[in-house]
PDB file of C-alpha atoms in Angstrom:
ATOM      1  CA  MET A   1     -23.892  15.460   0.039  1.00 76.00           C
ATOM      2  CA  THR A   2     -23.246  11.788   0.847  1.00 89.00           C
ATOM      3  CA  VAL A   3     -21.256  10.006  -1.856  1.00 96.00           C
ATOM      4  CA  ARG A   4     -21.919   6.341  -2.605  1.00 98.00           C
ATOM      5  CA  TYR A   5     -18.967   4.328  -3.881  1.00 98.00           C
ATOM      6  CA  GLU A   6     -19.229   2.551  -7.225  1.00 98.00           C
ATOM      7  CA  LEU A   7     -16.501   0.172  -8.328  1.00 97.00           C
ATOM      8  CA  GLY A   8     -14.603   1.445 -11.371  1.00 97.00           C
ATOM      9  CA  ILE A   9     -11.556  -0.834 -11.527  1.00 98.00           C
ATOM     10  CA  ASN A  10     -10.543  -2.581 -14.735  1.00 97.00           C
ATOM     11  CA  PHE A  11      -9.295  -5.772 -13.084  1.00 96.00           C
ATOM     12  CA  GLY A  12      -7.790  -7.025 -16.310  1.00 96.00           C
ATOM     13  CA  ALA A  13      -5.438  -4.029 -16.385  1.00 97.00           C
ATOM     14  CA  ILE A  14      -3.991  -4.332 -12.870  1.00 97.00           C
ATOM     15  CA  ASN A  15      -1.222  -6.589 -11.602  1.00 97.00           C
ATOM     16  CA  ALA A  16      -2.302  -7.036  -7.984  1.00 98.00           C
ATOM     17  CA  ILE A  17      -4.850  -6.132  -5.288  1.00 98.00           C
ATOM     18  CA  ASP A  18      -3.439  -4.936  -1.977  1.00 98.00           C
ATOM     19  CA  MET A  19      -6.019  -6.001   0.597  1.00 98.00           C
ATOM     20  CA  HIS A  20      -4.596  -3.988   3.506  1.00 98.00           C
ATOM     21  CA  VAL A  21      -4.004  -0.228   3.260  1.00 98.00           C
ATOM     22  CA  HIS A  22      -4.619   2.314   6.036  1.00 95.00           C
ATOM     23  CA  LEU A  23      -5.917   5.848   5.620  1.00 95.00           C
ATOM     24  CA  GLU A  24      -4.558   7.489   8.770  1.00 85.00           C
ATOM     25  CA  VAL A  25      -5.701  11.085   8.241  1.00 78.00           C
ATOM     26  CA  ASP A  26      -8.978  12.458   6.878  1.00 74.00           C
ATOM     27  CA  GLU A  27      -9.738  15.510   4.748  1.00 74.00           C
ATOM     28  CA  CYS A  28      -9.787  17.772   7.826  1.00 68.00           C
ATOM     29  CA  GLY A  29      -6.397  16.596   9.090  1.00 71.00           C
ATOM     30  CA  HIS A  30      -7.888  14.472  11.867  1.00 74.00           C
ATOM     31  CA  LYS A  31      -5.781  11.396  12.636  1.00 71.00           C
ATOM     32  CA  ALA A  32      -7.221   7.951  13.214  1.00 68.00           C
ATOM     33  CA  MET A  33      -5.381   7.456  16.532  1.00 66.00           C
ATOM     34  CA  PRO A  34      -3.815   9.505  19.337  1.00 61.00           C
ATOM     35  CA  GLU A  35      -0.362  10.909  18.525  1.00 67.00           C
ATOM     36  CA  ASP A  36       1.615   8.632  20.833  1.00 64.00           C
ATOM     37  CA  LEU A  37       0.302   5.558  18.996  1.00 65.00           C
ATOM     38  CA  PHE A  38       1.334   7.089  15.671  1.00 62.00           C
ATOM     39  CA  GLU A  39       4.826   7.797  16.921  1.00 66.00           C
ATOM     40  CA  ALA A  40       5.253   4.321  18.417  1.00 62.00           C
ATOM     41  CA  SER A  41       4.070   2.531  15.266  1.00 60.00           C
ATOM     42  CA  ALA A  42       6.244   4.719  13.031  1.00 63.00           C
ATOM     43  CA  ALA A  43       9.292   3.800  15.120  1.00 62.00           C
ATOM     44  CA  TYR A  44       8.330   0.114  15.152  1.00 60.00           C
ATOM     45  CA  PHE A  45       7.908  -0.112  11.367  1.00 58.00           C
ATOM     46  CA  LYS A  46      10.460   2.603  10.465  1.00 63.00           C
ATOM     47  CA  SER A  47       7.926   3.990   7.990  1.00 61.00           C
ATOM     48  CA  GLU A  48       8.924   6.921   5.807  1.00 65.00           C
ATOM     49  CA  GLU A  49       5.541   8.467   4.973  1.00 70.00           C
ATOM     50  CA  ARG A  50       3.168   7.915   7.888  1.00 67.00           C
ATOM     51  CA  THR A  51       0.021   9.842   6.909  1.00 83.00           C
ATOM     52  CA  PRO A  52      -0.436  10.052   3.127  1.00 91.00           C
ATOM     53  CA  SER A  53      -3.719  11.517   1.874  1.00 94.00           C
ATOM     54  CA  ILE A  54      -6.245   9.393   0.013  1.00 96.00           C
ATOM     55  CA  ASP A  55      -5.171  10.981  -3.265  1.00 96.00           C
ATOM     56  CA  ARG A  56      -1.518  10.228  -2.525  1.00 96.00           C
ATOM     57  CA  ILE A  57      -2.428   6.597  -1.794  1.00 97.00           C
ATOM     58  CA  ALA A  58      -4.239   6.420  -5.134  1.00 98.00           C
ATOM     59  CA  GLN A  59      -1.190   7.866  -6.896  1.00 98.00           C
ATOM     60  CA  VAL A  60       1.111   5.254  -5.342  1.00 97.00           C
ATOM     61  CA  TYR A  61      -1.092   2.357  -6.453  1.00 98.00           C
ATOM     62  CA  ARG A  62      -1.859   3.808  -9.869  1.00 98.00           C
ATOM     63  CA  GLU A  63       1.874   4.046 -10.533  1.00 98.00           C
ATOM     64  CA  GLN A  64       2.263   0.382  -9.537  1.00 98.00           C
ATOM     65  CA  GLN A  65      -0.718  -0.710 -11.661  1.00 98.00           C
ATOM     66  CA  MET A  66      -2.363  -2.100  -8.533  1.00 98.00           C
ATOM     67  CA  ALA A  67      -5.688  -1.731  -6.773  1.00 98.00           C
ATOM     68  CA  ALA A  68      -5.917  -1.262  -3.001  1.00 98.00           C
ATOM     69  CA  VAL A  69      -8.476  -1.854  -0.257  1.00 98.00           C
ATOM     70  CA  VAL A  70      -8.408   1.206   2.014  1.00 98.00           C
ATOM     71  CA  PHE A  71      -9.812   1.571   5.532  1.00 97.00           C
ATOM     72  CA  THR A  72      -9.519   3.190   8.933  1.00 95.00           C
ATOM     73  CA  VAL A  73     -10.337   1.768  12.385  1.00 95.00           C
ATOM     74  CA  ASP A  74     -13.119   3.008  14.675  1.00 96.00           C
ATOM     75  CA  ALA A  75     -11.761   2.477  18.193  1.00 94.00           C
ATOM     76  CA  ARG A  76     -13.479   5.428  19.883  1.00 94.00           C
ATOM     77  CA  THR A  77     -14.551   3.516  23.012  1.00 96.00           C
ATOM     78  CA  ALA A  78     -11.153   1.964  23.755  1.00 92.00           C
ATOM     79  CA  LEU A  79      -9.034   4.989  22.817  1.00 90.00           C
ATOM     80  CA  GLY A  80     -11.345   7.849  23.756  1.00 90.00           C
ATOM     81  CA  HIS A  81     -10.528   9.270  20.327  1.00 86.00           C
ATOM     82  CA  GLU A  82     -13.011  10.033  17.562  1.00 88.00           C
ATOM     83  CA  PRO A  83     -12.442   7.978  14.401  1.00 89.00           C
ATOM     84  CA  ASN A  84     -11.737   9.310  10.953  1.00 90.00           C
ATOM     85  CA  SER A  85     -14.735  10.107   8.786  1.00 93.00           C
ATOM     86  CA  ILE A  86     -15.909   7.078   6.807  1.00 95.00           C
ATOM     87  CA  GLU A  87     -17.791   9.475   4.530  1.00 95.00           C
ATOM     88  CA  ASP A  88     -14.515  11.222   3.662  1.00 95.00           C
ATOM     89  CA  LEU A  89     -12.801   7.886   3.043  1.00 96.00           C
ATOM     90  CA  VAL A  90     -15.595   6.752   0.720  1.00 97.00           C
ATOM     91  CA  ALA A  91     -15.615  10.080  -1.131  1.00 97.00           C
ATOM     92  CA  GLY A  92     -11.847   9.841  -1.644  1.00 97.00           C
ATOM     93  CA  CYS A  93     -12.094   6.276  -2.905  1.00 98.00           C
ATOM     94  CA  SER A  94     -14.963   7.311  -5.203  1.00 98.00           C
ATOM     95  CA  ARG A  95     -12.890   9.958  -6.965  1.00 97.00           C
ATOM     96  CA  ASN A  96     -10.116   7.371  -7.290  1.00 98.00           C
ATOM     97  CA  ASN A  97     -12.350   4.384  -7.985  1.00 98.00           C
ATOM     98  CA  ASP A  98     -10.072   3.189 -10.779  1.00 98.00           C
ATOM     99  CA  VAL A  99      -7.640   1.931  -8.096  1.00 98.00           C
ATOM    100  CA  LEU A 100      -9.190   2.228  -4.607  1.00 98.00           C
ATOM    101  CA  ILE A 101     -11.813   0.130  -2.805  1.00 98.00           C
ATOM    102  CA  PRO A 102     -13.248   1.380   0.538  1.00 98.00           C
ATOM    103  CA  PHE A 103     -13.853  -0.848   3.551  1.00 98.00           C
ATOM    104  CA  GLY A 104     -15.856   0.464   6.493  1.00 98.00           C
ATOM    105  CA  SER A 105     -15.216   0.173  10.223  1.00 97.00           C
ATOM    106  CA  VAL A 106     -17.487   0.219  13.238  1.00 98.00           C
ATOM    107  CA  ASP A 107     -16.760   0.081  16.962  1.00 98.00           C
ATOM    108  CA  PRO A 108     -18.208  -3.264  18.194  1.00 98.00           C
ATOM    109  CA  ARG A 109     -18.418  -1.914  21.741  1.00 98.00           C
ATOM    110  CA  ARG A 110     -21.132   0.540  20.681  1.00 97.00           C
ATOM    111  CA  GLY A 111     -23.721  -2.254  20.645  1.00 96.00           C
ATOM    112  CA  GLU A 112     -26.873  -1.459  18.684  1.00 97.00           C
ATOM    113  CA  ALA A 113     -25.259   1.678  17.268  1.00 98.00           C
ATOM    114  CA  ALA A 114     -22.582  -0.491  15.648  1.00 98.00           C
ATOM    115  CA  LEU A 115     -25.262  -2.499  13.825  1.00 98.00           C
ATOM    116  CA  GLY A 116     -26.772   0.709  12.467  1.00 98.00           C
ATOM    117  CA  ASP A 117     -23.347   2.043  11.488  1.00 98.00           C
ATOM    118  CA  ALA A 118     -22.532  -1.145   9.577  1.00 98.00           C
ATOM    119  CA  THR A 119     -25.825  -1.132   7.693  1.00 98.00           C
ATOM    120  CA  TYR A 120     -25.462   2.564   6.838  1.00 98.00           C
ATOM    121  CA  GLN A 121     -21.907   2.160   5.595  1.00 98.00           C
ATOM    122  CA  ALA A 122     -22.802  -0.851   3.439  1.00 98.00           C
ATOM    123  CA  GLN A 123     -26.135   0.275   2.026  1.00 98.00           C
ATOM    124  CA  LYS A 124     -25.763   4.059   1.839  1.00 98.00           C
ATOM    125  CA  LEU A 125     -22.011   4.517   1.344  1.00 98.00           C
ATOM    126  CA  GLY A 126     -21.295   1.375  -0.660  1.00 98.00           C
ATOM    127  CA  VAL A 127     -18.309   0.075   1.331  1.00 98.00           C
ATOM    128  CA  ARG A 128     -17.149  -3.317   0.070  1.00 98.00           C
ATOM    129  CA  GLY A 129     -16.154  -4.835   3.421  1.00 98.00           C
ATOM    130  CA  PHE A 130     -15.192  -4.018   7.038  1.00 98.00           C
ATOM    131  CA  LYS A 131     -12.009  -3.775   9.112  1.00 98.00           C
ATOM    132  CA  PHE A 132     -11.655  -4.692  12.802  1.00 98.00           C
ATOM    133  CA  HIS A 133      -8.683  -4.550  15.167  1.00 97.00           C
ATOM    134  CA  PRO A 134      -9.690  -6.493  18.310  1.00 97.00           C
ATOM    135  CA  SER A 135      -6.623  -5.451  20.334  1.00 95.00           C
ATOM    136  CA  LEU A 136      -6.873  -1.758  19.461  1.00 94.00           C
ATOM    137  CA  GLN A 137     -10.663  -1.757  19.833  1.00 96.00           C
ATOM    138  CA  GLY A 138     -10.428  -3.754  23.073  1.00 96.00           C
ATOM    139  CA  PHE A 139     -12.815  -6.649  22.461  1.00 98.00           C
ATOM    140  CA  ASP A 140     -12.920 -10.433  22.186  1.00 98.00           C
ATOM    141  CA  PRO A 141     -14.531 -11.286  18.825  1.00 98.00           C
ATOM    142  CA  SER A 142     -15.673 -14.697  20.145  1.00 98.00           C
ATOM    143  CA  ASP A 143     -17.763 -13.082  22.908  1.00 98.00           C
ATOM    144  CA  VAL A 144     -21.418 -13.761  22.110  1.00 98.00           C
ATOM    145  CA  ALA A 145     -22.191 -10.156  23.028  1.00 98.00           C
ATOM    146  CA  PHE A 146     -20.833  -9.275  19.575  1.00 98.00           C
ATOM    147  CA  TYR A 147     -22.711 -11.989  17.697  1.00 98.00           C
ATOM    148  CA  PRO A 148     -25.526  -9.625  16.597  1.00 98.00           C
ATOM    149  CA  LEU A 149     -22.877  -7.612  14.733  1.00 98.00           C
ATOM    150  CA  TRP A 150     -21.461 -10.685  12.991  1.00 98.00           C
ATOM    151  CA  GLU A 151     -25.005 -11.732  12.099  1.00 98.00           C
ATOM    152  CA  THR A 152     -25.634  -8.305  10.561  1.00 98.00           C
ATOM    153  CA  LEU A 153     -22.396  -8.430   8.569  1.00 98.00           C
ATOM    154  CA  GLN A 154     -23.156 -11.962   7.395  1.00 98.00           C
ATOM    155  CA  GLU A 155     -26.540 -10.753   6.127  1.00 98.00           C
ATOM    156  CA  LEU A 156     -24.861  -7.825   4.332  1.00 98.00           C
ATOM    157  CA  GLY A 157     -22.629 -10.348   2.565  1.00 98.00           C
ATOM    158  CA  LEU A 158     -19.403  -8.393   2.877  1.00 98.00           C
ATOM    159  CA  PRO A 159     -15.942  -9.681   3.912  1.00 98.00           C
ATOM    160  CA  CYS A 160     -14.363  -8.640   7.222  1.00 98.00           C
ATOM    161  CA  ILE A 161     -10.668  -8.153   7.956  1.00 98.00           C
ATOM    162  CA  PHE A 162      -9.558  -8.820  11.542  1.00 98.00           C
ATOM    163  CA  HIS A 163      -6.107  -7.916  12.840  1.00 97.00           C
ATOM    164  CA  THR A 164      -4.325 -10.989  14.230  1.00 98.00           C
ATOM    165  CA  GLY A 165      -0.975 -11.636  15.891  1.00 95.00           C
ATOM    166  CA  GLN A 166       1.667  -9.223  17.103  1.00 88.00           C
ATOM    167  CA  ASN A 167       0.770  -5.532  17.415  1.00 80.00           C
ATOM    168  CA  GLY A 168       2.781  -2.606  16.121  1.00 72.00           C
ATOM    169  CA  MET A 169       0.190  -0.402  17.835  1.00 71.00           C
ATOM    170  CA  GLY A 170       1.468   0.500  21.297  1.00 67.00           C
ATOM    171  CA  ALA A 171       4.754  -1.352  20.752  1.00 70.00           C
ATOM    172  CA  GLY A 172       7.465  -0.110  23.107  1.00 72.00           C
ATOM    173  CA  LEU A 173       5.106   1.987  25.235  1.00 78.00           C
ATOM    174  CA  PRO A 174       4.578   1.288  28.971  1.00 79.00           C
ATOM    175  CA  GLY A 175       2.190  -1.643  29.199  1.00 83.00           C
ATOM    176  CA  GLY A 176       1.841  -1.471  25.409  1.00 77.00           C
ATOM    177  CA  ARG A 177      -0.484   1.463  26.194  1.00 77.00           C
ATOM    178  CA  GLY A 178      -2.977  -1.006  27.627  1.00 80.00           C
ATOM    179  CA  ILE A 179      -3.431  -2.840  24.324  1.00 88.00           C
ATOM    180  CA  LYS A 180      -3.960  -6.568  24.945  1.00 91.00           C
ATOM    181  CA  LEU A 181      -2.418  -9.016  22.505  1.00 93.00           C
ATOM    182  CA  ARG A 182      -4.696 -11.922  23.428  1.00 95.00           C
ATOM    183  CA  TYR A 183      -7.643 -10.304  21.647  1.00 97.00           C
ATOM    184  CA  SER A 184      -5.687 -10.827  18.416  1.00 96.00           C
ATOM    185  CA  ASN A 185      -5.270 -14.578  18.851  1.00 98.00           C
ATOM    186  CA  PRO A 186      -6.719 -16.091  15.646  1.00 98.00           C
ATOM    187  CA  LEU A 187      -8.332 -18.903  17.652  1.00 98.00           C
ATOM    188  CA  LEU A 188     -10.938 -16.371  18.794  1.00 98.00           C
ATOM    189  CA  LEU A 189     -11.972 -16.038  15.146  1.00 98.00           C
ATOM    190  CA  ASP A 190     -12.414 -19.784  14.786  1.00 98.00           C
ATOM    191  CA  ASP A 191     -15.564 -19.510  16.913  1.00 98.00           C
ATOM    192  CA  VAL A 192     -16.877 -16.698  14.714  1.00 98.00           C
ATOM    193  CA  ALA A 193     -16.080 -18.581  11.494  1.00 98.00           C
ATOM    194  CA  ALA A 194     -17.810 -21.726  12.780  1.00 98.00           C
ATOM    195  CA  ASP A 195     -20.930 -19.944  13.997  1.00 98.00           C
ATOM    196  CA  PHE A 196     -21.224 -17.657  10.943  1.00 98.00           C
ATOM    197  CA  PRO A 197     -20.248 -19.890   8.013  1.00 98.00           C
ATOM    198  CA  ASN A 198     -21.405 -17.376   5.399  1.00 98.00           C
ATOM    199  CA  LEU A 199     -19.273 -14.562   6.815  1.00 98.00           C
ATOM    200  CA  THR A 200     -15.979 -14.233   4.925  1.00 98.00           C
ATOM    201  CA  ILE A 201     -13.199 -13.640   7.456  1.00 98.00           C
ATOM    202  CA  ILE A 202      -9.726 -12.403   6.557  1.00 98.00           C
ATOM    203  CA  MET A 203      -7.113 -12.872   9.261  1.00 98.00           C
ATOM    204  CA  ALA A 204      -4.771  -9.948   8.765  1.00 98.00           C
ATOM    205  CA  HIS A 205      -1.002 -10.503   8.883  1.00 97.00           C
ATOM    206  CA  PRO A 206       1.145 -13.528   9.596  1.00 97.00           C
ATOM    207  CA  SER A 207      -0.292 -14.303  13.043  1.00 96.00           C
ATOM    208  CA  VAL A 208       2.959 -14.557  15.013  1.00 94.00           C
ATOM    209  CA  PRO A 209       3.131 -15.995  17.691  1.00 96.00           C
ATOM    210  CA  TRP A 210       0.067 -18.028  16.666  1.00 97.00           C
ATOM    211  CA  GLN A 211       0.911 -18.896  13.058  1.00 98.00           C
ATOM    212  CA  ASP A 212       0.164 -22.608  13.362  1.00 98.00           C
ATOM    213  CA  GLU A 213      -3.275 -21.782  14.736  1.00 98.00           C
ATOM    214  CA  ALA A 214      -3.959 -19.416  11.826  1.00 98.00           C
ATOM    215  CA  ASN A 215      -2.788 -21.997   9.287  1.00 98.00           C
ATOM    216  CA  SER A 216      -5.078 -24.592  10.834  1.00 98.00           C
ATOM    217  CA  ILE A 217      -8.125 -22.313  10.864  1.00 98.00           C
ATOM    218  CA  ALA A 218      -7.650 -21.197   7.255  1.00 98.00           C
ATOM    219  CA  THR A 219      -7.256 -24.830   6.208  1.00 98.00           C
ATOM    220  CA  HIS A 220     -10.306 -26.009   8.155  1.00 98.00           C
ATOM    221  CA  LYS A 221     -12.775 -23.190   7.481  1.00 98.00           C
ATOM    222  CA  ALA A 222     -13.793 -22.506   3.878  1.00 98.00           C
ATOM    223  CA  ASN A 223     -14.788 -18.940   4.802  1.00 98.00           C
ATOM    224  CA  VAL A 224     -11.399 -17.916   6.292  1.00 98.00           C
ATOM    225  CA  TYR A 225      -8.434 -16.322   4.491  1.00 98.00           C
ATOM    226  CA  ILE A 226      -5.069 -14.832   5.500  1.00 98.00           C
ATOM    227  CA  ASP A 227      -3.704 -11.514   4.244  1.00 98.00           C
ATOM    228  CA  LEU A 228       0.078 -11.206   4.178  1.00 98.00           C
ATOM    229  CA  SER A 229       0.376  -7.600   5.334  1.00 97.00           C
ATOM    230  CA  GLY A 230       2.440  -6.065   8.091  1.00 93.00           C
ATOM    231  CA  TRP A 231       5.547  -8.190   7.500  1.00 94.00           C
ATOM    232  CA  SER A 232       8.180  -8.159   4.806  1.00 95.00           C
ATOM    233  CA  PRO A 233       7.874 -11.525   3.011  1.00 97.00           C
ATOM    234  CA  LYS A 234      11.483 -12.295   3.927  1.00 96.00           C
ATOM    235  CA  TYR A 235      10.327 -12.642   7.550  1.00 96.00           C
ATOM    236  CA  PHE A 236       7.273 -14.852   6.908  1.00 97.00           C
ATOM    237  CA  PRO A 237       7.096 -17.932   9.175  1.00 97.00           C
ATOM    238  CA  ALA A 238       8.345 -21.042   7.362  1.00 97.00           C
ATOM    239  CA  SER A 239       5.082 -22.906   8.037  1.00 97.00           C
ATOM    240  CA  LEU A 240       3.082 -20.190   6.261  1.00 98.00           C
ATOM    241  CA  VAL A 241       5.293 -20.301   3.174  1.00 98.00           C
ATOM    242  CA  LYS A 242       5.258 -24.103   3.089  1.00 97.00           C
ATOM    243  CA  MET A 243       1.470 -24.309   3.304  1.00 98.00           C
ATOM    244  CA  GLY A 244       1.121 -21.428   0.863  1.00 98.00           C
ATOM    245  CA  ASN A 245       2.615 -23.733  -1.744  1.00 97.00           C
ATOM    246  CA  ASN A 246      -0.150 -26.289  -1.311  1.00 97.00           C
ATOM    247  CA  VAL A 247      -3.261 -26.333   0.906  1.00 98.00           C
ATOM    248  CA  LEU A 248      -3.317 -22.555   1.508  1.00 98.00           C
ATOM    249  CA  ALA A 249      -2.533 -21.510  -2.070  1.00 98.00           C
ATOM    250  CA  GLY A 250      -6.112 -20.346  -2.562  1.00 98.00           C
ATOM    251  CA  LYS A 251      -6.367 -18.701   0.861  1.00 98.00           C
ATOM    252  CA  LEU A 252      -3.489 -16.192   0.881  1.00 98.00           C
ATOM    253  CA  LEU A 253      -3.981 -12.541  -0.066  1.00 98.00           C
ATOM    254  CA  PHE A 254      -1.454  -9.874  -0.995  1.00 98.00           C
ATOM    255  CA  GLY A 255      -1.379  -7.058   1.568  1.00 98.00           C
ATOM    256  CA  THR A 256       1.236  -4.528   2.650  1.00 97.00           C
ATOM    257  CA  ASP A 257      -0.051  -2.449   5.599  1.00 95.00           C
ATOM    258  CA  TYR A 258       0.820   0.689   3.618  1.00 95.00           C
ATOM    259  CA  PRO A 259       1.916   3.318   4.613  1.00 92.00           C
ATOM    260  CA  LEU A 260       3.856   1.209   7.129  1.00 89.00           C
ATOM    261  CA  ILE A 261       5.278  -0.952   4.320  1.00 93.00           C
ATOM    262  CA  THR A 262       5.338   0.225   0.696  1.00 95.00           C
ATOM    263  CA  PRO A 263       4.120  -2.020  -2.129  1.00 97.00           C
ATOM    264  CA  GLN A 264       7.493  -1.629  -3.847  1.00 96.00           C
ATOM    265  CA  LYS A 265       9.402  -3.024  -0.865  1.00 96.00           C
ATOM    266  CA  TRP A 266       6.894  -5.801  -0.257  1.00 97.00           C
ATOM    267  CA  MET A 267       6.935  -6.935  -3.871  1.00 98.00           C
ATOM    268  CA  GLY A 268      10.741  -6.901  -3.957  1.00 97.00           C
ATOM    269  CA  ALA A 269      10.893  -9.311  -1.026  1.00 98.00           C
ATOM    270  CA  PHE A 270       7.991 -11.401  -2.347  1.00 98.00           C
ATOM    271  CA  ALA A 271       9.943 -12.070  -5.545  1.00 97.00           C
ATOM    272  CA  GLU A 272      12.611 -13.816  -3.445  1.00 96.00           C
ATOM    273  CA  LEU A 273      10.164 -15.999  -1.524  1.00 96.00           C
ATOM    274  CA  GLU A 274      10.313 -19.754  -2.144  1.00 95.00           C
ATOM    275  CA  LEU A 275       6.872 -20.028  -3.676  1.00 96.00           C
ATOM    276  CA  LYS A 276       5.775 -21.929  -6.769  1.00 97.00           C
ATOM    277  CA  ASP A 277       5.223 -19.706  -9.791  1.00 96.00           C
ATOM    278  CA  SER A 278       1.780 -21.300 -10.135  1.00 97.00           C
ATOM    279  CA  VAL A 279       0.537 -19.909  -6.796  1.00 98.00           C
ATOM    280  CA  ARG A 280       1.817 -16.324  -7.142  1.00 98.00           C
ATOM    281  CA  PRO A 281      -0.970 -14.976  -9.405  1.00 98.00           C
ATOM    282  CA  GLY A 282      -3.634 -16.182  -6.987  1.00 98.00           C
ATOM    283  CA  ILE A 283      -1.942 -14.556  -4.010  1.00 98.00           C
ATOM    284  CA  LEU A 284      -1.416 -11.279  -5.838  1.00 98.00           C
ATOM    285  CA  LYS A 285      -4.844 -10.938  -7.443  1.00 98.00           C
ATOM    286  CA  GLY A 286      -6.992 -14.004  -8.123  1.00 98.00           C
ATOM    287  CA  ASN A 287      -7.823 -14.927  -4.522  1.00 98.00           C
ATOM    288  CA  ALA A 288      -8.716 -11.325  -3.679  1.00 98.00           C
ATOM    289  CA  MET A 289     -11.065 -11.073  -6.654  1.00 98.00           C
ATOM    290  CA  ARG A 290     -12.938 -14.080  -5.308  1.00 97.00           C
ATOM    291  CA  VAL A 291     -13.116 -12.617  -1.791  1.00 98.00           C
ATOM    292  CA  LEU A 292     -14.305  -9.258  -3.124  1.00 98.00           C
ATOM    293  CA  GLY A 293     -16.923 -10.907  -5.313  1.00 96.00           C
ATOM    294  CA  VAL A 294     -15.521  -9.545  -8.583  1.00 93.00           C
ATOM    295  CA  ASP A 295     -14.051 -12.727 -10.073  1.00 76.00           C
ATOM    296  CA  GLY A 296     -16.907 -12.908 -12.582  1.00 57.00           C
TER     297      GLY A 296
END
């Protein structure tokens, strides 16, 4: 039986919303990516617990009094590897809907099938947004061939997270395992944001080596945000921190990239960041509530 997600979070009782958490293994033990990519990313991030179950993820965030957006990535065309089950992810988030929020994922290179997948995941499964990884999925988001997908997502009214910047996926492997960094240049998303002004776009991670570009886009486009996942705050580019204290205060979103970085470690480093006390609550929770459409 297909389970449809219903939000059950008491937002007044949580301290933060982590906008970037990966579910890397489904209920049947199937992993989201080929094994060599798992091993390379684990070595790159030095992660301790690489494939926690959905219930383990819920436990971690419940203990921290946080909510978390959870997703996988459908990169079947580029990787030749079947994705994790979105139905399983949604079912897991549904039984932990006091702390977890599911985002969907579709493979843009599947054309018309991707449009159907997105509509099904939003309308039948109740996902609250979508995750894309242009480098891993092997596509240029500014290519007009993908515009029908962005049009569909704009009509569905759900936010989309796009990986930007440096890639832990394929890091250290010959040729980076064929993964192309240029697809994760945030400037490619500027075209999408301009042409689909009602599509909420979240640029995932500090976008090194293109941080100035990301700062500019998030400042210029009302529909673009930046999540702070994938990096310990102690390594954030100075320009990001500086602008986070003023013009980007309402555009930054707490995110870890768990299980690659734990919320405990991220929060410990965030406490030492030179940010105004007045902007911290928005980064940790308020901005995300607005993006997720739950601020009312």
